[in-house]
JSON list of C-alpha atoms in Angstrom, two decimals:
[
{"chain": "A", "resi": 1, "resn": "ALA", "atom": "CA", "xyz": [-180.60, 15.03, 19.88]},
{"chain": "A", "resi": 2, "resn": "GLY", "atom": "CA", "xyz": [-179.14, 11.52, 19.68]},
{"chain": "A", "resi": 3, "resn": "ARG", "atom": "CA", "xyz": [-175.91, 12.57, 21.39]},
{"chain": "A", "resi": 4, "resn": "LEU", "atom": "CA", "xyz": [-177.80, 14.42, 24.11]},
{"chain": "A", "resi": 5, "resn": "MET", "atom": "CA", "xyz": [-179.46, 11.27, 25.48]},
{"chain": "A", "resi": 6, "resn": "PRO", "atom": "CA", "xyz": [-176.26, 9.50, 26.67]},
{"chain": "A", "resi": 7, "resn": "ILE", "atom": "CA", "xyz": [-174.88, 12.72, 28.18]},
{"chain": "A", "resi": 8, "resn": "LEU", "atom": "CA", "xyz": [-178.15, 13.40, 29.97]},
{"chain": "A", "resi": 9, "resn": "ALA", "atom": "CA", "xyz": [-178.31, 9.78, 31.18]},
{"chain": "A", "resi": 10, "resn": "ALA", "atom": "CA", "xyz": [-174.73, 10.03, 32.51]},
{"chain": "A", "resi": 11, "resn": "LEU", "atom": "CA", "xyz": [-175.53, 13.24, 34.39]},
{"chain": "A", "resi": 12, "resn": "LEU", "atom": "CA", "xyz": [-178.72, 11.78, 35.83]},
{"chain": "A", "resi": 13, "resn": "THR", "atom": "CA", "xyz": [-176.78, 8.66, 36.85]},
{"chain": "A", "resi": 14, "resn": "ALA", "atom": "CA", "xyz": [-174.35, 10.87, 38.75]},
{"chain": "A", "resi": 15, "resn": "TRP", "atom": "CA", "xyz": [-177.30, 12.54, 40.48]},
{"chain": "A", "resi": 16, "resn": "VAL", "atom": "CA", "xyz": [-178.74, 9.15, 41.49]},
{"chain": "A", "resi": 17, "resn": "VAL", "atom": "CA", "xyz": [-175.29, 8.07, 42.74]},
{"chain": "A", "resi": 18, "resn": "PHE", "atom": "CA", "xyz": [-175.24, 11.25, 44.83]},
{"chain": "A", "resi": 19, "resn": "LEU", "atom": "CA", "xyz": [-178.65, 10.37, 46.28]},
{"chain": "A", "resi": 20, "resn": "ILE", "atom": "CA", "xyz": [-177.48, 6.85, 47.11]},
{"chain": "A", "resi": 21, "resn": "GLY", "atom": "CA", "xyz": [-174.24, 8.12, 48.68]},
{"chain": "A", "resi": 22, "resn": "ARG", "atom": "CA", "xyz": [-176.07, 10.77, 50.69]},
{"chain": "A", "resi": 23, "resn": "ARG", "atom": "CA", "xyz": [-178.59, 8.24, 51.95]},
{"chain": "A", "resi": 24, "resn": "LEU", "atom": "CA", "xyz": [-175.93, 5.70, 52.96]},
{"chain": "A", "resi": 25, "resn": "TRP", "atom": "CA", "xyz": [-173.00, 7.84, 54.17]},
{"chain": "A", "resi": 26, "resn": "GLY", "atom": "CA", "xyz": [-173.79, 11.57, 54.07]},
{"chain": "A", "resi": 27, "resn": "ARG", "atom": "CA", "xyz": [-173.89, 14.61, 51.82]},
{"chain": "A", "resi": 28, "resn": "THR", "atom": "CA", "xyz": [-170.13, 15.03, 51.32]},
{"chain": "A", "resi": 29, "resn": "GLU", "atom": "CA", "xyz": [-169.60, 11.38, 50.57]},
{"chain": "A", "resi": 30, "resn": "GLY", "atom": "CA", "xyz": [-172.52, 11.42, 48.13]},
{"chain": "A", "resi": 31, "resn": "ALA", "atom": "CA", "xyz": [-171.00, 14.37, 46.28]},
{"chain": "A", "resi": 32, "resn": "CYS", "atom": "CA", "xyz": [-167.64, 12.59, 46.10]},
{"chain": "A", "resi": 33, "resn": "ALA", "atom": "CA", "xyz": [-169.31, 9.43, 44.81]},
{"chain": "A", "resi": 34, "resn": "ALA", "atom": "CA", "xyz": [-171.16, 11.40, 42.13]},
{"chain": "A", "resi": 35, "resn": "ALA", "atom": "CA", "xyz": [-167.99, 13.17, 41.02]},
{"chain": "A", "resi": 36, "resn": "LEU", "atom": "CA", "xyz": [-166.07, 9.91, 40.89]},
{"chain": "A", "resi": 37, "resn": "SER", "atom": "CA", "xyz": [-168.87, 8.23, 38.94]},
{"chain": "A", "resi": 38, "resn": "LEU", "atom": "CA", "xyz": [-168.53, 10.87, 36.24]},
{"chain": "A", "resi": 39, "resn": "TRP", "atom": "CA", "xyz": [-164.82, 10.01, 35.94]},
{"chain": "A", "resi": 40, "resn": "ALA", "atom": "CA", "xyz": [-165.47, 6.29, 35.55]},
{"chain": "A", "resi": 41, "resn": "PRO", "atom": "CA", "xyz": [-164.15, 5.07, 32.18]},
{"chain": "A", "resi": 42, "resn": "SER", "atom": "CA", "xyz": [-167.52, 3.59, 31.23]},
{"chain": "A", "resi": 43, "resn": "ILE", "atom": "CA", "xyz": [-169.16, 6.99, 31.70]},
{"chain": "A", "resi": 44, "resn": "LEU", "atom": "CA", "xyz": [-166.41, 9.01, 30.03]},
{"chain": "A", "resi": 45, "resn": "VAL", "atom": "CA", "xyz": [-166.28, 6.79, 26.97]},
{"chain": "A", "resi": 46, "resn": "ASN", "atom": "CA", "xyz": [-169.97, 5.96, 26.55]},
{"chain": "A", "resi": 47, "resn": "ALA", "atom": "CA", "xyz": [-171.44, 9.37, 27.33]},
{"chain": "A", "resi": 48, "resn": "ALA", "atom": "CA", "xyz": [-169.74, 10.86, 24.28]},
{"chain": "A", "resi": 49, "resn": "VAL", "atom": "CA", "xyz": [-170.99, 8.14, 21.92]},
{"chain": "A", "resi": 50, "resn": "VAL", "atom": "CA", "xyz": [-174.56, 7.21, 21.12]},
{"chain": "A", "resi": 51, "resn": "LYS", "atom": "CA", "xyz": [-174.86, 3.89, 22.96]},
{"chain": "A", "resi": 52, "resn": "THR", "atom": "CA", "xyz": [-177.26, 2.25, 25.40]},
{"chain": "A", "resi": 53, "resn": "GLU", "atom": "CA", "xyz": [-174.86, 1.80, 28.33]},
{"chain": "A", "resi": 54, "resn": "PRO", "atom": "CA", "xyz": [-175.54, 5.19, 29.96]},
{"chain": "A", "resi": 55, "resn": "LEU", "atom": "CA", "xyz": [-179.30, 4.58, 29.97]},
{"chain": "A", "resi": 56, "resn": "ALA", "atom": "CA", "xyz": [-178.84, 1.06, 31.35]},
{"chain": "A", "resi": 57, "resn": "MET", "atom": "CA", "xyz": [-176.57, 2.44, 34.09]},
{"chain": "A", "resi": 58, "resn": "LEU", "atom": "CA", "xyz": [-179.16, 5.11, 34.95]},
{"chain": "A", "resi": 59, "resn": "LEU", "atom": "CA", "xyz": [-181.95, 2.54, 35.24]},
{"chain": "A", "resi": 60, "resn": "THR", "atom": "CA", "xyz": [-179.74, 0.23, 37.32]},
{"chain": "A", "resi": 61, "resn": "ALA", "atom": "CA", "xyz": [-178.81, 3.10, 39.65]},
{"chain": "A", "resi": 62, "resn": "LEU", "atom": "CA", "xyz": [-182.49, 4.04, 39.99]},
{"chain": "A", "resi": 63, "resn": "GLY", "atom": "CA", "xyz": [-183.29, 0.42, 40.83]},
{"chain": "A", "resi": 64, "resn": "MET", "atom": "CA", "xyz": [-180.58, 0.31, 43.49]},
{"chain": "A", "resi": 65, "resn": "LEU", "atom": "CA", "xyz": [-181.86, 3.57, 44.97]},
{"chain": "A", "resi": 66, "resn": "GLY", "atom": "CA", "xyz": [-185.33, 2.05, 45.20]},
{"chain": "A", "resi": 67, "resn": "VAL", "atom": "CA", "xyz": [-184.01, -1.04, 46.98]},
{"chain": "A", "resi": 68, "resn": "ILE", "atom": "CA", "xyz": [-182.02, 1.07, 49.43]},
{"chain": "A", "resi": 69, "resn": "VAL", "atom": "CA", "xyz": [-185.03, 3.30, 50.17]},
{"chain": "A", "resi": 70, "resn": "HIS", "atom": "CA", "xyz": [-187.15, 0.21, 50.78]},
{"chain": "A", "resi": 71, "resn": "VAL", "atom": "CA", "xyz": [-184.62, -1.40, 53.12]},
{"chain": "A", "resi": 72, "resn": "GLN", "atom": "CA", "xyz": [-184.19, 1.82, 55.12]},
{"chain": "A", "resi": 73, "resn": "GLU", "atom": "CA", "xyz": [-187.78, 3.05, 55.26]},
{"chain": "A", "resi": 74, "resn": "LYS", "atom": "CA", "xyz": [-189.75, -0.21, 54.88]},
{"chain": "A", "resi": 75, "resn": "ARG", "atom": "CA", "xyz": [-192.02, 1.28, 52.20]},
{"chain": "A", "resi": 76, "resn": "TRP", "atom": "CA", "xyz": [-193.08, -1.07, 49.41]},
{"chain": "A", "resi": 77, "resn": "TRP", "atom": "CA", "xyz": [-193.56, 1.25, 46.44]},
{"chain": "A", "resi": 78, "resn": "PRO", "atom": "CA", "xyz": [-189.80, 1.97, 46.06]},
{"chain": "A", "resi": 79, "resn": "LEU", "atom": "CA", "xyz": [-189.19, -1.77, 45.77]},
{"chain": "A", "resi": 80, "resn": "VAL", "atom": "CA", "xyz": [-191.82, -2.18, 43.05]},
{"chain": "A", "resi": 81, "resn": "ALA", "atom": "CA", "xyz": [-190.39, 0.89, 41.27]},
{"chain": "A", "resi": 82, "resn": "ALA", "atom": "CA", "xyz": [-186.92, -0.65, 41.59]},
{"chain": "A", "resi": 83, "resn": "GLY", "atom": "CA", "xyz": [-188.16, -3.82, 39.92]},
{"chain": "A", "resi": 84, "resn": "ALA", "atom": "CA", "xyz": [-189.66, -1.73, 37.12]},
{"chain": "A", "resi": 85, "resn": "ALA", "atom": "CA", "xyz": [-186.37, 0.15, 36.68]},
{"chain": "A", "resi": 86, "resn": "PHE", "atom": "CA", "xyz": [-184.43, -3.12, 36.56]},
{"chain": "A", "resi": 87, "resn": "GLY", "atom": "CA", "xyz": [-186.95, -4.55, 34.09]},
{"chain": "A", "resi": 88, "resn": "ALA", "atom": "CA", "xyz": [-186.66, -1.51, 31.83]},
{"chain": "A", "resi": 89, "resn": "GLY", "atom": "CA", "xyz": [-182.88, -1.65, 32.17]},
{"chain": "A", "resi": 90, "resn": "TYR", "atom": "CA", "xyz": [-182.93, -5.25, 31.00]},
{"chain": "A", "resi": 91, "resn": "TYR", "atom": "CA", "xyz": [-184.77, -4.28, 27.82]},
{"chain": "A", "resi": 92, "resn": "VAL", "atom": "CA", "xyz": [-182.24, -1.51, 27.19]},
{"chain": "A", "resi": 93, "resn": "ARG", "atom": "CA", "xyz": [-179.23, -3.76, 27.80]},
{"chain": "A", "resi": 94, "resn": "GLU", "atom": "CA", "xyz": [-179.19, -7.34, 29.08]},
{"chain": "A", "resi": 95, "resn": "SER", "atom": "CA", "xyz": [-176.22, -6.70, 31.37]},
{"chain": "A", "resi": 96, "resn": "ALA", "atom": "CA", "xyz": [-178.51, -4.55, 33.54]},
{"chain": "A", "resi": 97, "resn": "LEU", "atom": "CA", "xyz": [-179.90, -7.83, 34.89]},
{"chain": "A", "resi": 98, "resn": "ALA", "atom": "CA", "xyz": [-176.87, -7.86, 37.20]},
{"chain": "A", "resi": 99, "resn": "GLY", "atom": "CA", "xyz": [-178.49, -5.02, 39.18]},
{"chain": "A", "resi": 100, "resn": "LEU", "atom": "CA", "xyz": [-181.61, -7.10, 39.74]},
{"chain": "A", "resi": 101, "resn": "LEU", "atom": "CA", "xyz": [-179.52, -10.04, 40.92]},
{"chain": "A", "resi": 102, "resn": "ALA", "atom": "CA", "xyz": [-177.45, -7.81, 43.22]},
{"chain": "A", "resi": 103, "resn": "SER", "atom": "CA", "xyz": [-180.60, -6.34, 44.73]},
{"chain": "A", "resi": 104, "resn": "GLY", "atom": "CA", "xyz": [-181.78, -9.88, 45.41]},
{"chain": "A", "resi": 105, "resn": "LEU", "atom": "CA", "xyz": [-178.59, -10.39, 47.43]},
{"chain": "A", "resi": 106, "resn": "ILE", "atom": "CA", "xyz": [-179.32, -7.20, 49.36]},
{"chain": "A", "resi": 107, "resn": "LEU", "atom": "CA", "xyz": [-182.75, -8.58, 50.18]},
{"chain": "A", "resi": 108, "resn": "VAL", "atom": "CA", "xyz": [-181.20, -11.88, 51.29]},
{"chain": "A", "resi": 109, "resn": "GLY", "atom": "CA", "xyz": [-179.23, -9.80, 53.80]},
{"chain": "A", "resi": 110, "resn": "ALA", "atom": "CA", "xyz": [-182.55, -8.67, 55.24]},
{"chain": "A", "resi": 111, "resn": "TRP", "atom": "CA", "xyz": [-183.60, -12.31, 55.80]},
{"chain": "A", "resi": 112, "resn": "ARG", "atom": "CA", "xyz": [-183.43, -11.79, 59.57]},
{"chain": "A", "resi": 113, "resn": "GLU", "atom": "CA", "xyz": [-186.86, -10.13, 59.38]},
{"chain": "A", "resi": 114, "resn": "GLY", "atom": "CA", "xyz": [-188.33, -13.48, 58.42]},
{"chain": "A", "resi": 115, "resn": "PRO", "atom": "CA", "xyz": [-188.74, -15.69, 55.37]},
{"chain": "A", "resi": 116, "resn": "LEU", "atom": "CA", "xyz": [-192.29, -14.53, 54.63]},
{"chain": "A", "resi": 117, "resn": "ARG", "atom": "CA", "xyz": [-191.18, -10.90, 54.45]},
{"chain": "A", "resi": 118, "resn": "PHE", "atom": "CA", "xyz": [-188.29, -11.95, 52.20]},
{"chain": "A", "resi": 119, "resn": "VAL", "atom": "CA", "xyz": [-190.70, -13.74, 49.84]},
{"chain": "A", "resi": 120, "resn": "ARG", "atom": "CA", "xyz": [-192.94, -10.64, 49.76]},
{"chain": "A", "resi": 121, "resn": "ARG", "atom": "CA", "xyz": [-189.93, -8.47, 48.95]},
{"chain": "A", "resi": 122, "resn": "VAL", "atom": "CA", "xyz": [-188.84, -10.73, 46.10]},
{"chain": "A", "resi": 123, "resn": "MET", "atom": "CA", "xyz": [-192.40, -10.79, 44.78]},
{"chain": "A", "resi": 124, "resn": "ALA", "atom": "CA", "xyz": [-192.62, -6.98, 44.91]},
{"chain": "A", "resi": 125, "resn": "LEU", "atom": "CA", "xyz": [-189.29, -6.62, 43.12]},
{"chain": "A", "resi": 126, "resn": "GLY", "atom": "CA", "xyz": [-190.24, -9.26, 40.56]},
{"chain": "A", "resi": 127, "resn": "GLY", "atom": "CA", "xyz": [-193.70, -7.73, 40.19]},
{"chain": "A", "resi": 128, "resn": "GLY", "atom": "CA", "xyz": [-192.21, -4.44, 39.08]},
{"chain": "A", "resi": 129, "resn": "ALA", "atom": "CA", "xyz": [-190.02, -6.20, 36.54]},
{"chain": "A", "resi": 130, "resn": "ALA", "atom": "CA", "xyz": [-192.97, -8.34, 35.40]},
{"chain": "A", "resi": 131, "resn": "ALA", "atom": "CA", "xyz": [-195.09, -5.22, 34.88]},
{"chain": "A", "resi": 132, "resn": "VAL", "atom": "CA", "xyz": [-192.49, -3.82, 32.50]},
{"chain": "A", "resi": 133, "resn": "THR", "atom": "CA", "xyz": [-192.28, -7.19, 30.74]},
{"chain": "A", "resi": 134, "resn": "ALA", "atom": "CA", "xyz": [-196.07, -7.27, 30.36]},
{"chain": "A", "resi": 135, "resn": "ALA", "atom": "CA", "xyz": [-196.03, -3.76, 28.89]},
{"chain": "A", "resi": 136, "resn": "VAL", "atom": "CA", "xyz": [-193.34, -4.76, 26.38]},
{"chain": "A", "resi": 137, "resn": "VAL", "atom": "CA", "xyz": [-195.20, -7.94, 25.42]},
{"chain": "A", "resi": 138, "resn": "ALA", "atom": "CA", "xyz": [-198.47, -6.00, 25.06]},
{"chain": "A", "resi": 139, "resn": "PHE", "atom": "CA", "xyz": [-196.76, -3.50, 22.78]},
{"chain": "A", "resi": 140, "resn": "TYR", "atom": "CA", "xyz": [-195.19, -6.14, 20.53]},
{"chain": "A", "resi": 141, "resn": "ALA", "atom": "CA", "xyz": [-198.31, -8.31, 20.48]},
{"chain": "A", "resi": 142, "resn": "GLN", "atom": "CA", "xyz": [-199.84, -5.96, 17.93]},
{"chain": "A", "resi": 143, "resn": "PHE", "atom": "CA", "xyz": [-197.21, -7.10, 15.42]},
{"chain": "A", "resi": 144, "resn": "LEU", "atom": "CA", "xyz": [-197.77, -10.84, 15.92]},
{"chain": "A", "resi": 145, "resn": "PRO", "atom": "CA", "xyz": [-200.05, -12.82, 13.59]},
{"chain": "A", "resi": 146, "resn": "LEU", "atom": "CA", "xyz": [-202.02, -14.23, 16.53]},
{"chain": "A", "resi": 147, "resn": "PRO", "atom": "CA", "xyz": [-204.84, -15.88, 14.51]},
{"chain": "A", "resi": 148, "resn": "GLN", "atom": "CA", "xyz": [-202.32, -17.91, 12.51]},
{"chain": "A", "resi": 149, "resn": "ILE", "atom": "CA", "xyz": [-200.30, -18.82, 15.59]},
{"chain": "A", "resi": 150, "resn": "LEU", "atom": "CA", "xyz": [-203.36, -19.90, 17.56]},
{"chain": "A", "resi": 151, "resn": "ALA", "atom": "CA", "xyz": [-204.69, -21.91, 14.60]},
{"chain": "A", "resi": 152, "resn": "HIS", "atom": "CA", "xyz": [-201.55, -24.09, 14.66]},
{"chain": "A", "resi": 153, "resn": "GLY", "atom": "CA", "xyz": [-201.76, -25.25, 18.26]},
{"chain": "A", "resi": 154, "resn": "GLY", "atom": "CA", "xyz": [-201.05, -22.16, 20.30]},
{"chain": "A", "resi": 155, "resn": "LEU", "atom": "CA", "xyz": [-198.04, -20.06, 21.05]},
{"chain": "A", "resi": 156, "resn": "CYS", "atom": "CA", "xyz": [-195.97, -22.91, 22.46]},
{"chain": "A", "resi": 157, "resn": "PRO", "atom": "CA", "xyz": [-197.22, -26.49, 22.16]},
{"chain": "A", "resi": 158, "resn": "LEU", "atom": "CA", "xyz": [-196.30, -28.25, 25.37]},
{"chain": "A", "resi": 159, "resn": "SER", "atom": "CA", "xyz": [-195.49, -31.59, 23.75]},
{"chain": "A", "resi": 160, "resn": "ARG", "atom": "CA", "xyz": [-192.87, -30.01, 21.49]},
{"chain": "A", "resi": 161, "resn": "VAL", "atom": "CA", "xyz": [-191.28, -28.24, 24.47]},
{"chain": "A", "resi": 162, "resn": "VAL", "atom": "CA", "xyz": [-191.09, -31.50, 26.43]},
{"chain": "A", "resi": 163, "resn": "ILE", "atom": "CA", "xyz": [-189.50, -33.30, 23.47]},
{"chain": "A", "resi": 164, "resn": "GLU", "atom": "CA", "xyz": [-186.90, -30.57, 22.99]},
{"chain": "A", "resi": 165, "resn": "LEU", "atom": "CA", "xyz": [-186.05, -30.54, 26.70]},
{"chain": "A", "resi": 166, "resn": "ALA", "atom": "CA", "xyz": [-185.71, -34.31, 26.69]},
{"chain": "A", "resi": 167, "resn": "ARG", "atom": "CA", "xyz": [-183.37, -34.06, 23.73]},
{"chain": "A", "resi": 168, "resn": "LEU", "atom": "CA", "xyz": [-181.33, -31.40, 25.46]},
{"chain": "A", "resi": 169, "resn": "PHE", "atom": "CA", "xyz": [-180.96, -33.27, 28.75]},
{"chain": "A", "resi": 170, "resn": "SER", "atom": "CA", "xyz": [-180.41, -36.76, 27.29]},
{"chain": "A", "resi": 171, "resn": "TRP", "atom": "CA", "xyz": [-177.43, -36.01, 25.04]},
{"chain": "A", "resi": 172, "resn": "TRP", "atom": "CA", "xyz": [-175.20, -38.30, 27.11]},
{"chain": "A", "resi": 173, "resn": "GLN", "atom": "CA", "xyz": [-177.58, -41.29, 26.72]},
{"chain": "A", "resi": 174, "resn": "PRO", "atom": "CA", "xyz": [-177.32, -42.69, 23.16]},
{"chain": "A", "resi": 175, "resn": "GLU", "atom": "CA", "xyz": [-180.21, -45.14, 23.65]},
{"chain": "A", "resi": 176, "resn": "ALA", "atom": "CA", "xyz": [-182.54, -42.23, 24.42]},
{"chain": "A", "resi": 177, "resn": "HIS", "atom": "CA", "xyz": [-181.85, -40.60, 21.05]},
{"chain": "A", "resi": 178, "resn": "ALA", "atom": "CA", "xyz": [-183.80, -43.25, 19.17]},
{"chain": "A", "resi": 179, "resn": "ALA", "atom": "CA", "xyz": [-186.87, -42.78, 21.40]},
{"chain": "A", "resi": 180, "resn": "ILE", "atom": "CA", "xyz": [-186.64, -39.00, 21.02]},
{"chain": "A", "resi": 181, "resn": "ALA", "atom": "CA", "xyz": [-186.37, -39.32, 17.23]},
{"chain": "A", "resi": 182, "resn": "VAL", "atom": "CA", "xyz": [-189.53, -41.45, 17.18]},
{"chain": "A", "resi": 183, "resn": "GLU", "atom": "CA", "xyz": [-191.37, -38.84, 19.29]},
{"chain": "A", "resi": 184, "resn": "VAL", "atom": "CA", "xyz": [-190.24, -36.00, 17.02]},
{"chain": "A", "resi": 185, "resn": "ILE", "atom": "CA", "xyz": [-191.40, -37.83, 13.92]},
{"chain": "A", "resi": 186, "resn": "ARG", "atom": "CA", "xyz": [-194.72, -38.74, 15.57]},
{"chain": "A", "resi": 187, "resn": "HIS", "atom": "CA", "xyz": [-195.44, -35.12, 16.63]},
{"chain": "A", "resi": 188, "resn": "SER", "atom": "CA", "xyz": [-194.28, -33.49, 13.40]}
]
């Protein structure tokens, strides 16, 4: 069953590549793109081994399909679904974030429709990704010792964050190190 998942993900990726190719250039070109995608070294190597790359590629391809459908048909739900696919792809493999960034560039190309529409598009895409992030955080929150964390000043005390950022950005200023050391000692 473990070896079936990457093979299935690779085949589904080829199907999504076919859908993208058909939508952009035509049925024959989509079939050629799908066939060529199956011969890509990353598919040939990773589909035979139990790894996460095929699933990340499937989620990235689904995200791109959603962006393309949105740009062509001006419907919003494919863009939100694309953001969710990119968000899920990020949790499978961090390199899938490149698909989200590339889709942002596609949306920049649609800037001619106005900056407000661009902002709405970015928010819809980010909203889908944020929904997946919220679901992941909600799932893992059950394993966190929240009462103990909240009893010690919250999840992320703001003063400590400010001190650490000051330390990070003042490394080239030796006189600032003494002031930062005093702050760290005072807040510890």
